[in-house]
Amino acid sequence: MQTPISAQNDKELRARVKLLGTLLGNVLRAQAGHKVYAAVENLRKGYLKLRKEESEALRVRLMAFIENLDEVTLEQVIRAFSTYFSLVNIAEEAHAHRQRRRQMQRGGPLWMGSFDATLREFYNRGTSPEKLQELVDQLRYMPVLTAHPTEARRRTIMEAQRRIFLSTDRLNTPALGPEVRREIIEALEAQILTLWRTNEVRTHKPKVEDEIRYGLFYFKESLFTAVPTVYRFFDKAVRRTYGMDNHGLPLIHAPSFLRFGSWIGGDRDGNPFVTPEVTELAIRLQMQEVLTEYLRRINDLRHVLTHSLLLCEPSEAFMHSLKEDEPITGAVFNGATTRFQGEPYRRKLYIMRHRIMETLNTVRRRLHGERAVLPAAAYTTPGDFLRDLYVIRDSLISHGDTAIANSELQDLIRLVESFGFHMLNLDVRQESTVHTRAVTEVIDRLEPETDYTRLSEAERLRLLSALVERPELPMLDEEALSEETRQTLEVVKVMRRLREEAGEATFGSYVISMTHTASHVLEVMLLARLGGLVGYDAQGEQFCNIIISPLFETIDDLQHVETVLTDLLDNDVYARLLKRSGNLQEVMLGYSDSCKDGGIISSSWNLYDAQKKIIRITEAHGVRCRLFHGRGGTIGRGGGPTHESILAQPPGTAHGEIKFTEQGEVLSYKYSNAETAAYELTMGITGLFKASRSVIEPIAEDRTEYLAVMDELSQAGEAQYRELTDRTEGFLDYFYEITPVQEIGQMNIGSRPSHRKKADRSKSSIRAIPWVFGWAQSRHTLPAWYGIGTALASYTSRGPEALAQLRRMYDEWPFLHSLLSNVQMSLTKADMSTAEEYAQLSQQPEQARRIFTMIREEHARTVEQVLQISQTQTLLEENEPLSLSLSRRDPYLDPLNHIQIMLLRRHREHPAPEGELSPWLSPLLRSINAIAAGMRNTG
């Protein structure tokens, strides 16, 4: 959600975009030459005219102009438009940051979704400090980074863009003199030149290690700054709204409720390159990154906490901790053991620096393959490190230096509480059939009389339960097992070893994709038993050091979630182990595959319904539940503004905790800049705040008549979607021929294959990401809206009462409002005129015309129905900033789409000789990058 935008504000943004465009033009003229600059200007001005007034003659001239460009010029033209979109994105982000800063400087209430506005809302509702503290104590906000490959930007490009963002922001400095302004603009032009000189396309396909480092980049660049900032924002809002206690501290204390997870290096579903060794590497790289940050901050604090014993009296606990450190002072101070005795905090920080360095150096040695053991002086756990930080903080407060304690020191404490030594909770994911094959092989050796493949579900559960609970299992000859089974077992063993190395919170969940039965979960529990994550301690007590998260992905899976979860929680052995691990059942919901399977409206509604079922079942079994939302970047993959998406969850299902994937380009748009990252995190956390009111007060349930209407709409929408995608002859051929999905597979944007089975063109084989990406590139955006128009039209055709009912639902019910708001964005990004030109790439013109007609008619029907229900004249009328942003991009996307159509035709009609690359492939791949940058959320 953006801050409100006025005509004046948009004028400022347009002026900034124009400045950046002018500077880019200067770079193009100087570096690419007049021919490229003239081509860009011709296309830019021509398509701007077409957007204002259609002219068939002008359109024909522009297409002829594109056709006559050679591949070298085409590539430069594409790069020019791509760079322009990068600059527009930066300008919009910097502008939004400026508007928020202005509001903060004015001192009044802040934007909806800020901590300020949210706490005022709770205060005005009469929520007492005690009740609010109860809610805050249960908060846990958990974004999970994934390597799903829709982000085409290289890290080098992101670093260049960060420099441009900072320079752009400097232009907003009040009372900027003309000379300083000129210097900033000159620096900006130089930075744009650097961006132009940097290849935006990867020359090699990234390895998983590259993806791990790419994910860590966001923390070093922004999140290590943004996370403490978020807590500062919260504390400030508490002081403004609820006041302070007798010690000058906020009346409500927020525990560190932010945790970050990751799938990068742990998600092996469909990615053969994620080996146990890669998982080990991921954890150690994470540790290296976070320990390096702690070391940097300790170094800084040495120059801040320079208190003299002559001028303050540290606490007894602090002085005792210094005394406990005496045995290592010789190593810390190179024999000068009395150094800084008159400056006790500096002395302590030098000792802490030494201990952190010992821990960090051990991690580095392990990264280099050494079997290094932690030295005695090293910090063994983050708890040891935190105790030293706490004792400094409490001592400072004891002699009246609360303000100092609550600045840089408190920021470091927040980081350690949030990240520990492991930094990210790494989830492990694997597909259920892999476990079934491994367990079948294991049981064949442990229970040779039993044929696991022939057992019923009930029999499997009994056998698996008995084996998991058995105090001792027979020795298993692992050398006799298949390579796949040995690797599957090794993953669990690596998890056990790394928990001991990096801490208990090192791993998040073990996610089972394609969970169809309760036995799929018990199979992983048996593997965990064999690998040492589950078992019996020296006292004979059972332990369970794994959280298993079943993932329900397809529409069918979502409809059977009740049966699977009930069978699982009714199992006595599983229930006992769940209690041993904290009595928390995590359940993951797959937005991408369910949408690809049954369409957006059916997916959204079945996910909504499944959440209510899950909470009902876990509550009935006395089990805490955390829902894990597998959201992608686009609407077609569960995306959309985080604040509204959380508020649109079923009442009473959040319970203070939420976990969700952050995928592809969402990472860079949210987390590349610390300023935006702090804003985005705050918006998500306040959404969770509001959605979790049921923790402290009764809340209204959904209205029964609304649920009944949605059941109808869901069925009608799914039927229409399946009619097109499953039952229309030639539909999948249409998809492969008129979108660049085959060429997307040749882009170096991810380590994972784009298809589950290489030569399989079925809807079930193609992964959800290229499915959505392909439709977006060809301006159909079909997965995000198809079927909704028919569903709504079928209902409103009953008369005025039915329409009035849907309007009430839209106005009053966050679920429908959020769904249709998101759909409006996708409908706006679709362009049926351009999509029709992509349709002409089909090798079966008649068939393609028939399919495109179905799509175009459903698009028109959906637009009509959504406008009628929202009672607006145009799409996105209720979200002016987004509407202006998209309309600003369209005239620049138009030439790119037409260039891409031509390139696809040439690339396919004139394949290169074997062993050679097509001359059209490089500009084609750049066009995919450029369109992705222009449309922003693409996959």
Coordinates of N, CA and C in Angstrom, one line a residue, residues 488-653:
T488 N 18.7 -39.2 0.7 CA 17.5 -38.8 1.5 C 17.8 -38.9 3.0
L489 N 18.5 -40.0 3.3 CA 18.8 -40.2 4.7 C 19.9 -39.2 5.2
E490 N 20.9 -38.9 4.2 CA 22.0 -38.0 4.6 C 21.5 -36.6 4.8
V491 N 20.4 -36.2 4.2 CA 19.8 -34.9 4.4 C 19.5 -34.8 5.9
V492 N 18.8 -35.8 6.5 CA 18.4 -35.7 7.9 C 19.6 -35.7 8.8
K493 N 20.6 -36.5 8.4 CA 21.8 -36.5 9.3 C 22.6 -35.2 9.3
V494 N 22.6 -34.5 8.1 CA 23.2 -33.2 8.0 C 22.4 -32.2 8.9
M495 N 21.1 -32.3 8.9 CA 20.2 -31.5 9.7 C 20.6 -31.7 11.2
R496 N 20.8 -32.9 11.6 CA 21.2 -33.2 13.0 C 22.5 -32.6 13.3
R497 N 23.5 -32.8 12.5 CA 24.9 -32.2 12.7 C 24.9 -30.7 12.8
L498 N 24.2 -30.1 11.9 CA 24.2 -28.6 11.8 C 23.4 -28.0 12.9
R499 N 22.4 -28.7 13.5 CA 21.7 -28.2 14.7 C 22.7 -28.1 15.8
E500 N 23.6 -29.0 15.9 CA 24.6 -29.0 17.0 C 25.6 -27.9 16.8
E501 N 25.9 -27.7 15.5 CA 26.9 -26.7 15.1 C 26.4 -25.2 15.2
A502 N 25.2 -25.0 14.7 CA 24.7 -23.6 14.6 C 23.6 -23.2 15.5
G503 N 23.0 -24.2 16.2 CA 22.0 -23.9 17.2 C 20.7 -24.6 16.9
E504 N 19.8 -24.7 17.8 CA 18.5 -25.4 17.7 C 17.6 -24.8 16.7
A505 N 17.7 -23.5 16.4 CA 16.8 -22.9 15.5 C 17.3 -22.9 14.1
T506 N 18.4 -23.6 13.8 CA 19.0 -23.6 12.5 C 18.0 -24.0 11.4
F507 N 17.2 -25.0 11.6 CA 16.3 -25.4 10.6 C 14.8 -25.0 11.0
G508 N 14.1 -24.6 10.0 CA 12.7 -24.3 10.2 C 11.8 -25.5 10.2
S509 N 11.3 -25.9 9.0 CA 10.5 -27.0 8.8 C 11.0 -28.0 7.8
Y510 N 10.6 -29.2 7.8 CA 10.8 -30.1 6.7 C 9.5 -30.2 6.0
V511 N 9.4 -29.5 4.8 CA 8.2 -29.4 4.0 C 8.1 -30.6 3.0
I512 N 6.9 -31.2 3.1 CA 6.6 -32.3 2.1 C 5.7 -31.8 1.1
S513 N 6.2 -31.6 -0.2 CA 5.3 -31.2 -1.3 C 4.5 -32.4 -1.7
M514 N 3.4 -32.1 -2.3 CA 2.5 -33.2 -2.8 C 2.1 -34.2 -1.6
T515 N 1.7 -33.6 -0.5 CA 1.2 -34.4 0.6 C -0.2 -34.8 0.3
H516 N -0.4 -36.1 0.2 CA -1.7 -36.6 -0.1 C -2.3 -37.5 1.0
T517 N -1.5 -38.0 1.9 CA -2.0 -38.8 3.0 C -1.2 -38.5 4.3
A518 N -1.7 -39.0 5.4 CA -1.0 -38.8 6.7 C 0.3 -39.6 6.7
S519 N 0.3 -40.8 6.0 CA 1.5 -41.6 6.0 C 2.7 -40.9 5.4
H520 N 2.4 -39.9 4.5 CA 3.5 -39.2 3.9 C 4.3 -38.4 5.0
V521 N 3.6 -38.0 6.1 CA 4.2 -37.3 7.2 C 5.0 -38.3 8.1
L522 N 4.3 -39.4 8.3 CA 5.0 -40.4 9.2 C 6.2 -41.0 8.5
E523 N 6.2 -41.0 7.2 CA 7.4 -41.5 6.5 C 8.6 -40.6 6.8
V524 N 8.4 -39.3 6.8 CA 9.5 -38.4 7.1 C 9.9 -38.6 8.6
M525 N 8.9 -38.8 9.4 CA 9.2 -39.0 10.8 C 10.1 -40.3 11.0
L526 N 9.9 -41.3 10.2 CA 10.7 -42.5 10.3 C 12.1 -42.2 9.8
L527 N 12.2 -41.4 8.7 CA 13.6 -41.0 8.2 C 14.3 -40.2 9.3
A528 N 13.6 -39.3 10.0 CA 14.2 -38.5 11.0 C 14.6 -39.4 12.2
R529 N 13.9 -40.5 12.4 CA 14.3 -41.4 13.5 C 15.6 -42.1 13.1
L530 N 15.7 -42.5 11.9 CA 16.9 -43.2 11.4 C 18.1 -42.2 11.4
G531 N 17.8 -40.9 11.1 CA 18.9 -40.0 11.0 C 19.3 -39.3 12.3
G532 N 18.6 -39.6 13.4 CA 18.9 -39.1 14.7 C 18.2 -37.8 15.2
L533 N 17.3 -37.3 14.4 CA 16.5 -36.1 14.8 C 15.4 -36.5 15.7
V534 N 15.0 -37.8 15.7 CA 14.0 -38.3 16.6 C 14.5 -39.5 17.3
G535 N 14.2 -39.7 18.6 CA 14.8 -40.9 19.3 C 14.6 -40.8 20.8
Y536 N 15.5 -41.4 21.5 CA 15.5 -41.4 23.0 C 16.8 -40.9 23.5
D537 N 16.7 -40.1 24.6 CA 18.0 -39.6 25.2 C 18.5 -40.6 26.2
A538 N 19.6 -40.2 26.9 CA 20.2 -41.1 27.8 C 19.3 -41.5 29.0
Q539 N 18.3 -40.7 29.3 CA 17.4 -41.1 30.4 C 16.2 -41.9 29.9
G540 N 16.2 -42.2 28.6 CA 15.1 -43.0 28.0 C 13.9 -42.1 27.6
E541 N 14.1 -40.8 27.6 CA 13.0 -39.9 27.3 C 13.0 -39.7 25.8
Q542 N 11.8 -39.6 25.2 CA 11.7 -39.4 23.7 C 12.0 -37.9 23.4
F543 N 12.7 -37.7 22.3 CA 12.9 -36.3 21.8 C 12.5 -36.3 20.3
C544 N 12.1 -35.1 19.9 CA 11.7 -34.8 18.5 C 12.3 -33.5 18.1
N545 N 13.3 -33.4 17.3 CA 13.9 -32.2 16.9 C 13.6 -31.9 15.4
I546 N 12.4 -32.1 15.0 CA 12.0 -31.8 13.6 C 10.6 -31.3 13.6
I547 N 10.3 -30.3 12.8 CA 8.9 -29.8 12.6 C 8.6 -30.2 11.1
I548 N 7.6 -31.0 11.0 CA 7.2 -31.5 9.6 C 6.0 -30.7 9.2
S549 N 6.1 -30.1 8.0 CA 5.0 -29.3 7.4 C 4.5 -30.0 6.2
P550 N 3.3 -30.5 6.2 CA 2.7 -31.0 5.0 C 2.3 -29.9 4.1
L551 N 2.5 -30.0 2.8 CA 2.2 -28.9 1.8 C 1.0 -29.4 1.0
F552 N -0.1 -28.7 1.0 CA -1.2 -29.0 0.2 C -1.3 -28.0 -1.0
E553 N -1.2 -28.6 -2.2 CA -0.9 -27.7 -3.3 C -2.1 -27.6 -4.3
T554 N -2.6 -28.8 -4.7 CA -3.6 -28.7 -5.8 C -5.0 -28.5 -5.2
I555 N -6.0 -28.2 -6.0 CA -7.4 -28.0 -5.5 C -7.8 -29.3 -4.8
D556 N -7.5 -30.4 -5.4 CA -7.9 -31.7 -4.8 C -7.3 -31.9 -3.4
D557 N -6.0 -31.6 -3.3 CA -5.3 -31.7 -2.0 C -6.0 -30.8 -1.0
L558 N -6.3 -29.6 -1.4 CA -6.9 -28.6 -0.4 C -8.3 -29.1 0.1
Q559 N -9.0 -29.8 -0.8 CA -10.3 -30.3 -0.4 C -10.2 -31.6 0.5
H560 N -9.0 -32.2 0.5 CA -8.8 -33.4 1.3 C -7.9 -33.1 2.6
V561 N -7.7 -31.8 2.8 CA -6.8 -31.5 3.9 C -7.4 -32.0 5.3
E562 N -8.7 -31.9 5.4 CA -9.4 -32.4 6.6 C -9.1 -33.8 7.0
T563 N -9.2 -34.7 6.0 CA -9.0 -36.1 6.2 C -7.5 -36.4 6.6
V564 N -6.6 -35.8 5.8 CA -5.1 -36.0 6.1 C -4.7 -35.5 7.5
L565 N -5.2 -34.3 7.8 CA -4.7 -33.7 9.1 C -5.4 -34.5 10.3
T566 N -6.6 -34.8 10.1 CA -7.3 -35.6 11.2 C -6.6 -36.9 11.4
D567 N -6.3 -37.7 10.4 CA -5.6 -38.9 10.5 C -4.3 -38.8 11.2
L568 N -3.6 -37.7 10.9 CA -2.3 -37.4 11.4 C -2.4 -37.1 12.9
L569 N -3.2 -36.2 13.3 CA -3.3 -35.8 14.7 C -4.0 -36.8 15.6
D570 N -4.8 -37.7 15.0 CA -5.4 -38.8 15.7 C -4.3 -39.9 16.0
N571 N -3.2 -39.9 15.4 CA -2.2 -40.9 15.6 C -1.4 -40.6 16.9
D572 N -1.5 -41.5 17.8 CA -1.0 -41.3 19.2 C 0.5 -41.1 19.1
V573 N 1.3 -41.9 18.3 CA 2.7 -41.7 18.3 C 3.1 -40.3 17.8
Y574 N 2.4 -39.9 16.7 CA 2.7 -38.6 16.1 C 2.4 -37.5 17.1
A575 N 1.2 -37.6 17.8 CA 0.8 -36.6 18.8 C 1.8 -36.5 19.9
R576 N 2.3 -37.6 20.4 CA 3.3 -37.5 21.4 C 4.6 -36.8 21.0
L577 N 5.1 -37.1 19.8 CA 6.3 -36.5 19.2 C 6.0 -35.0 19.0
L578 N 4.8 -34.7 18.6 CA 4.5 -33.3 18.3 C 4.6 -32.5 19.7
K579 N 4.2 -33.1 20.8 CA 4.3 -32.4 22.1 C 5.8 -32.2 22.4
R580 N 6.6 -33.2 22.1 CA 8.0 -33.1 22.4 C 8.7 -32.0 21.6
S581 N 8.2 -31.7 20.5 CA 8.8 -30.7 19.7 C 8.2 -29.3 19.9
G582 N 7.2 -29.1 20.8 CA 6.7 -27.8 21.1 C 5.2 -27.8 20.9
N583 N 4.6 -28.9 20.4 CA 3.1 -28.9 20.2 C 2.6 -27.9 19.2
L584 N 3.5 -27.7 18.2 CA 3.2 -26.8 17.1 C 3.1 -27.6 15.8
Q585 N 1.9 -27.5 15.1 CA 1.8 -28.1 13.8 C 1.8 -27.0 12.8
E586 N 2.8 -27.1 11.9 CA 2.8 -26.1 10.8 C 2.2 -26.8 9.6
V587 N 1.4 -26.1 8.8 CA 0.8 -26.6 7.6 C 1.0 -25.6 6.5
M588 N 1.5 -26.0 5.4 CA 1.8 -25.1 4.3 C 0.8 -25.3 3.2
L589 N 0.4 -24.1 2.6 CA -0.6 -24.1 1.6 C 0.0 -23.5 0.3
G590 N -0.2 -24.2 -0.8 CA 0.4 -23.9 -2.1 C -0.5 -23.0 -2.9
Y591 N -0.1 -21.8 -3.1 CA -0.9 -20.9 -3.9 C -0.7 -21.1 -5.4
S592 N 0.6 -21.3 -5.7 CA 0.9 -21.3 -7.1 C 0.3 -22.5 -7.9
D593 N 0.5 -23.7 -7.4 CA 0.0 -24.9 -8.0 C -1.5 -25.0 -8.0
S594 N -2.1 -24.5 -6.9 CA -3.6 -24.6 -6.8 C -4.2 -23.7 -7.8
C595 N -3.6 -22.5 -8.1 CA -4.1 -21.5 -9.1 C -3.9 -22.1 -10.5
K596 N -2.7 -22.7 -10.7 CA -2.5 -23.2 -12.1 C -3.4 -24.4 -12.3
D597 N -3.8 -25.1 -11.3 CA -4.6 -26.3 -11.4 C -6.1 -25.9 -11.6
G598 N -6.7 -25.0 -10.8 CA -8.1 -24.8 -10.9 C -8.5 -23.3 -11.1
G599 N -7.5 -22.4 -11.3 CA -7.9 -21.0 -11.5 C -7.9 -20.2 -10.3
I600 N -7.8 -18.9 -10.4 CA -7.6 -18.0 -9.3 C -8.7 -18.0 -8.3
I601 N -10.0 -18.0 -8.8 CA -11.1 -17.9 -7.8 C -11.2 -19.2 -7.0
S602 N -11.1 -20.3 -7.7 CA -11.2 -21.6 -7.0 C -10.1 -21.8 -6.0
S603 N -8.9 -21.4 -6.5 CA -7.7 -21.5 -5.6 C -7.8 -20.6 -4.4
S604 N -8.2 -19.4 -4.6 CA -8.3 -18.5 -3.4 C -9.4 -19.0 -2.4
W605 N -10.5 -19.4 -2.9 CA -11.6 -19.9 -2.0 C -11.2 -21.2 -1.3
N606 N -10.6 -22.1 -2.1 CA -10.3 -23.4 -1.4 C -9.2 -23.2 -0.4
L607 N -8.3 -22.3 -0.6 CA -7.2 -21.9 0.3 C -7.9 -21.3 1.6
Y608 N -8.8 -20.4 1.4 CA -9.5 -19.8 2.5 C -10.2 -20.8 3.3
D609 N -11.0 -21.7 2.6 CA -11.7 -22.7 3.3 C -10.8 -23.7 4.1
A610 N -9.7 -24.1 3.4 CA -8.8 -25.0 4.0 C -8.2 -24.4 5.3
Q611 N -7.9 -23.1 5.3 CA -7.3 -22.5 6.6 C -8.3 -22.7 7.7
K612 N -9.6 -22.5 7.5 CA -10.5 -22.6 8.6 C -10.6 -24.1 9.1
K613 N -10.6 -25.0 8.1 CA -10.6 -26.4 8.5 C -9.4 -26.8 9.3
I614 N -8.3 -26.3 8.9 CA -7.0 -26.6 9.6 C -7.0 -26.1 11.0
I615 N -7.5 -24.9 11.2 CA -7.5 -24.3 12.6 C -8.5 -25.0 13.4
R616 N -9.7 -25.4 12.8 CA -10.7 -26.1 13.6 C -10.2 -27.5 14.1
I617 N -9.4 -28.2 13.2 CA -8.9 -29.5 13.5 C -7.8 -29.4 14.6
T618 N -6.9 -28.5 14.4 CA -5.8 -28.4 15.4 C -6.3 -27.9 16.7
E619 N -7.3 -27.0 16.8 CA -7.8 -26.6 18.0 C -8.5 -27.7 18.7
A620 N -9.2 -28.5 18.0 CA -9.9 -29.7 18.6 C -9.0 -30.7 19.1
H621 N -7.7 -30.7 18.6 CA -6.7 -31.7 19.1 C -5.8 -31.0 20.2
G622 N -6.1 -29.8 20.5 CA -5.3 -29.1 21.5 C -3.8 -28.8 21.0
V623 N -3.7 -28.5 19.7 CA -2.4 -28.3 19.1 C -2.4 -26.9 18.6
R624 N -1.3 -26.2 18.8 CA -1.0 -24.8 18.2 C -0.8 -25.1 16.7
C625 N -1.2 -24.1 15.9 CA -1.0 -24.2 14.4 C -0.4 -22.9 13.9
R626 N 0.5 -23.1 13.0 CA 1.1 -22.0 12.2 C 0.9 -22.3 10.7
L627 N 0.2 -21.4 10.1 CA 0.0 -21.6 8.6 C 1.1 -21.0 7.9
F628 N 1.6 -21.7 6.9 CA 2.7 -21.3 6.0 C 2.2 -21.1 4.6
H629 N 2.2 -19.8 4.2 CA 1.6 -19.5 2.9 C 2.6 -19.5 1.8
G630 N 2.5 -20.3 0.8 CA 3.4 -20.4 -0.3 C 3.0 -19.4 -1.4
R631 N 3.2 -18.2 -1.1 CA 2.8 -17.1 -2.0 C 3.9 -16.8 -3.0
G632 N 3.5 -16.5 -4.2 CA 4.5 -16.0 -5.2 C 4.4 -14.5 -5.4
G633 N 5.0 -14.0 -6.4 CA 5.0 -12.5 -6.5 C 3.8 -12.0 -7.2
T634 N 3.2 -12.7 -8.1 CA 2.1 -12.2 -8.9 C 0.8 -12.6 -8.2
I635 N -0.3 -12.0 -8.7 CA -1.6 -12.4 -8.2 C -1.9 -13.9 -8.6
G636 N -1.5 -14.3 -9.7 CA -1.7 -15.6 -10.2 C -0.9 -16.7 -9.3
R637 N -0.1 -16.2 -8.5 CA 0.7 -17.1 -7.6 C 0.5 -16.7 -6.1
G638 N -0.6 -16.0 -5.8 CA -0.9 -15.7 -4.4 C -0.4 -14.3 -4.0
G639 N 0.2 -13.6 -4.9 CA 0.8 -12.3 -4.5 C -0.2 -11.2 -4.3
G640 N 0.3 -10.0 -4.1 CA -0.5 -8.8 -3.8 C 0.1 -8.1 -2.6
P641 N -0.4 -6.9 -2.2 CA 0.0 -6.2 -1.1 C -0.1 -7.1 0.2
T642 N 1.0 -7.2 0.9 CA 1.1 -8.1 2.1 C 0.1 -7.7 3.2
H643 N 0.0 -6.4 3.5 CA -0.9 -5.9 4.5 C -2.3 -6.4 4.3
E644 N -2.8 -6.1 3.1 CA -4.2 -6.5 2.7 C -4.4 -8.0 2.6
S645 N -3.3 -8.7 2.1 CA -3.4 -10.1 2.0 C -3.6 -10.8 3.4
I646 N -2.9 -10.3 4.4 CA -3.0 -10.9 5.7 C -4.4 -10.5 6.3
L647 N -4.8 -9.3 6.1 CA -6.1 -8.9 6.6 C -7.3 -9.7 6.0
A648 N -7.0 -10.2 4.8 CA -8.0 -11.0 4.1 C -8.1 -12.5 4.5
Q649 N -7.2 -12.9 5.4 CA -7.3 -14.3 5.9 C -8.5 -14.5 6.7
P650 N -9.0 -15.8 6.8 CA -10.2 -16.0 7.6 C -10.1 -15.6 9.0
P651 N -11.1 -15.0 9.6 CA -11.1 -14.6 11.0 C -10.6 -15.7 11.9
G652 N -9.7 -15.3 12.8 CA -9.3 -16.2 13.9 C -8.2 -17.3 13.4
T653 N -7.6 -17.1 12.3 CA -6.7 -18.1 11.8 C -5.2 -17.7 12.0

